[in-house]
mmCIF file of C-alpha atoms in Angstrom:
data_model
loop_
_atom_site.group_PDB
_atom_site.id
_atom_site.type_symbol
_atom_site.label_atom_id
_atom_site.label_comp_id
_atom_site.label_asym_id
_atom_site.label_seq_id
_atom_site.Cartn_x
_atom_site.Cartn_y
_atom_site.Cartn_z
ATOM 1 C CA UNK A 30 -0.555 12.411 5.985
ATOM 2 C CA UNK A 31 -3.149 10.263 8.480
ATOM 3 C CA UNK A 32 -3.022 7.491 6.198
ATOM 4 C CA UNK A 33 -0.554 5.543 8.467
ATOM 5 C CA UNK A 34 -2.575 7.141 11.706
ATOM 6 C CA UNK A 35 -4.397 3.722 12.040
ATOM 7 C CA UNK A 36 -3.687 0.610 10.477
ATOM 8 C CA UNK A 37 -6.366 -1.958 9.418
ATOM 9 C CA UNK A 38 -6.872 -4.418 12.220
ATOM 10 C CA UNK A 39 -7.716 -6.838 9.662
ATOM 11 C CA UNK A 40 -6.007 -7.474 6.348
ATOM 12 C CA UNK A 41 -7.577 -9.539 4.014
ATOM 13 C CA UNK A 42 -9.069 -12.091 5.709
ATOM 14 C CA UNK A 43 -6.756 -12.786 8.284
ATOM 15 C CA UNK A 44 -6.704 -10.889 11.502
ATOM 16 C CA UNK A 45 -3.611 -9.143 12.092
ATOM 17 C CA UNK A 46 -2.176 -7.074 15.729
ATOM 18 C CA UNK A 47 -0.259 -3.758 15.525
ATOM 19 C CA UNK A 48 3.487 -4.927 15.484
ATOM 20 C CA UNK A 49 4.743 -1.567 15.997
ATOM 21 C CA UNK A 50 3.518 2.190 16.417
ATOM 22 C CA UNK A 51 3.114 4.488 13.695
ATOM 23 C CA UNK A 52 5.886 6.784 13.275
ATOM 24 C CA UNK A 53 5.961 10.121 11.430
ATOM 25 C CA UNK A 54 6.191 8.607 7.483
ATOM 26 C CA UNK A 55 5.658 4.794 8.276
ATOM 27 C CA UNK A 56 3.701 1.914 9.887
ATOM 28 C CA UNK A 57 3.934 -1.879 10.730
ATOM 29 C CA UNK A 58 1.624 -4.571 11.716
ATOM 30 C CA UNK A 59 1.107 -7.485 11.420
ATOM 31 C CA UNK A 60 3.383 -10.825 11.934
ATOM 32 C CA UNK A 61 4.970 -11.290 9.744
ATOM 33 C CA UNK A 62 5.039 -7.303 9.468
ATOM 34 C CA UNK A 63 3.089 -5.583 6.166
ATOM 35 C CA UNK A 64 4.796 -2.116 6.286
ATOM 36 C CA UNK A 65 3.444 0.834 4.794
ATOM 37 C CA UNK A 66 5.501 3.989 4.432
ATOM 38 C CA UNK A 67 4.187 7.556 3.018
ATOM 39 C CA UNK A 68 6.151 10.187 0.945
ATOM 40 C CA UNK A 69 8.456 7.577 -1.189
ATOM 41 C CA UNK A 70 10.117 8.574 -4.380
ATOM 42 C CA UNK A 71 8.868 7.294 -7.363
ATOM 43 C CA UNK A 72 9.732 3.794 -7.816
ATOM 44 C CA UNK A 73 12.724 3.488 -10.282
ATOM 45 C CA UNK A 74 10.701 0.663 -12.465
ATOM 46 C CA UNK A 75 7.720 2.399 -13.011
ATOM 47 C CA UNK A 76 7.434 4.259 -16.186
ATOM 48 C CA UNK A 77 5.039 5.167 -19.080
ATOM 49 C CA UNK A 78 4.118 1.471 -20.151
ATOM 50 C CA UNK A 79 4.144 -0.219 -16.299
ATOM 51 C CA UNK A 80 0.872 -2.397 -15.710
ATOM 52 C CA UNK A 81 -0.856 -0.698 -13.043
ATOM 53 C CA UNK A 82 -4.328 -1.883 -11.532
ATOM 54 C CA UNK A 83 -6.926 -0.393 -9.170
ATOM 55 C CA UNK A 84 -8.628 -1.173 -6.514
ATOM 56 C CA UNK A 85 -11.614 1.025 -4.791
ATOM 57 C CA UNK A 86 -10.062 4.100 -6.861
ATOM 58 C CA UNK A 87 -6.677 3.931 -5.823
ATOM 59 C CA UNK A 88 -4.612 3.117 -8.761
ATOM 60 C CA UNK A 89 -1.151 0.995 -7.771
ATOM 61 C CA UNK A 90 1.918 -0.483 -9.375
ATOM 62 C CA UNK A 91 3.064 -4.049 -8.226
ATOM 63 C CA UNK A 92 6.931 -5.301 -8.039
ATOM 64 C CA UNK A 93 7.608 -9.000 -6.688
ATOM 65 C CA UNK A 94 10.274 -8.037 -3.851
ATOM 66 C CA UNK A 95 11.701 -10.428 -1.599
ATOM 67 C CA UNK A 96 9.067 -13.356 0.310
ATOM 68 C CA UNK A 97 6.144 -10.558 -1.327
ATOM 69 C CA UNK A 98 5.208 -7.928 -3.255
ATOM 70 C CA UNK A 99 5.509 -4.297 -2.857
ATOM 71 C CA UNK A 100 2.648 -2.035 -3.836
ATOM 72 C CA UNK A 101 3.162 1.673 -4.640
ATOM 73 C CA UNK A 102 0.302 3.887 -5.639
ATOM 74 C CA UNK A 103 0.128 5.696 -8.691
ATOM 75 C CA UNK A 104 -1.679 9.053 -9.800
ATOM 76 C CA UNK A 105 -1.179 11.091 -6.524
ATOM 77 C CA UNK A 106 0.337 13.317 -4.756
ATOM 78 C CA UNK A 107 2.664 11.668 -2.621
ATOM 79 C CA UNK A 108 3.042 8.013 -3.254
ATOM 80 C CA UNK A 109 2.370 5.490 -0.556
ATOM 81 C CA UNK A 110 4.566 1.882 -0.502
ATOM 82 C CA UNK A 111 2.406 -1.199 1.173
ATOM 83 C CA UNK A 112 4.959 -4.294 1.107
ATOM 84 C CA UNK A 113 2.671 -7.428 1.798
ATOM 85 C CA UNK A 114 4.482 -10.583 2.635
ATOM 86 C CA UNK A 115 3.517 -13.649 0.637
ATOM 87 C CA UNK A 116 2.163 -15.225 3.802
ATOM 88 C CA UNK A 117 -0.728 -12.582 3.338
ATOM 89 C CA UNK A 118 -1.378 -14.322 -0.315
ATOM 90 C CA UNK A 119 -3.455 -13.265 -2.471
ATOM 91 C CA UNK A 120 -0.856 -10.146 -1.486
ATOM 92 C CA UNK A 121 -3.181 -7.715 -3.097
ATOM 93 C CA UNK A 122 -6.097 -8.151 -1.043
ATOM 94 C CA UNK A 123 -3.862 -6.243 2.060
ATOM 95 C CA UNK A 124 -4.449 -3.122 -0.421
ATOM 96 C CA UNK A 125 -8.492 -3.195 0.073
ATOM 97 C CA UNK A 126 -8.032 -2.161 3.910
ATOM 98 C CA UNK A 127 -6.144 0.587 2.832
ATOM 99 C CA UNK A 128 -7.717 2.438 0.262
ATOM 100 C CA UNK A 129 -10.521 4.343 2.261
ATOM 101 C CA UNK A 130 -7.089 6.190 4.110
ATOM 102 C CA UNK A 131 -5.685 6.931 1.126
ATOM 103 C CA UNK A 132 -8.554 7.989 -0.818
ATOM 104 C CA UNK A 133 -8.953 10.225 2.132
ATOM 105 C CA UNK A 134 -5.914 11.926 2.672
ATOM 106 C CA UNK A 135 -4.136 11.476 -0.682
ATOM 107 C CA UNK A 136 -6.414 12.367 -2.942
ATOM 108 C CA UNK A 137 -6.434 10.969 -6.609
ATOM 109 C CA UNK A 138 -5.203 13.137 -9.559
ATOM 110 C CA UNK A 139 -5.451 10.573 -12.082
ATOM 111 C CA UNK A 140 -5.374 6.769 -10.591
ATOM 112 C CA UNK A 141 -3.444 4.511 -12.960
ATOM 113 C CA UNK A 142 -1.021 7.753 -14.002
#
């Protein structure tokens, strides 16, 4: 999947620097680092009532995690974890960079599903 291939060089509106390279399944940037990793499993909270949102088509499921939130998408093939620091806050605006790549190379089944 190319979704990690190139990460945004902005996030949001702050400006953010490559932190690390992209390896085979995952990708930093960032400081402090948002990571993004491709091929998770399903996340173990997620189930047939979960709130889920959207944003440009890409449907995703939101879990505070620790100093953030971690962002998994939902209704695709292979799911794709963003964890966004709170310094990065509103922590759901990191996701707009993102979902051209996605929408590209993970193609929705049924966003929000």
């Amino acid at each position: 999947m190319s979704v990690i291939a190139g990460p945004p060089s902005r996030t949001g509106r702050k400006p953010v620097a490559a932190s690390v390279k992209p390896g085979r399944f995952g990708a930093a940037w960032g400081q402090p680092p948002l990571t993004l990793r491709c091929g998770v499993p399903r996340p173990p909270g997620l189930g047939a009532t979960s709130q889920c949102f959207e944003v440009n088509g890409v449907g995703w499921f939101a879990e505070p995690a620790q100093g953030g939130y971690l962002f998994t998408t939902i209704g695709r093939p292979a799911y794709v974890e963003v964890s966004v620091p709170s310094h990065y806050a509103p922590e759901a605006q990191a996701l707009v960079d993102l979902t051209a790549p996605i929408n590209t190379y993970d193609p929705a089944e049924q966003p929000c599903r």
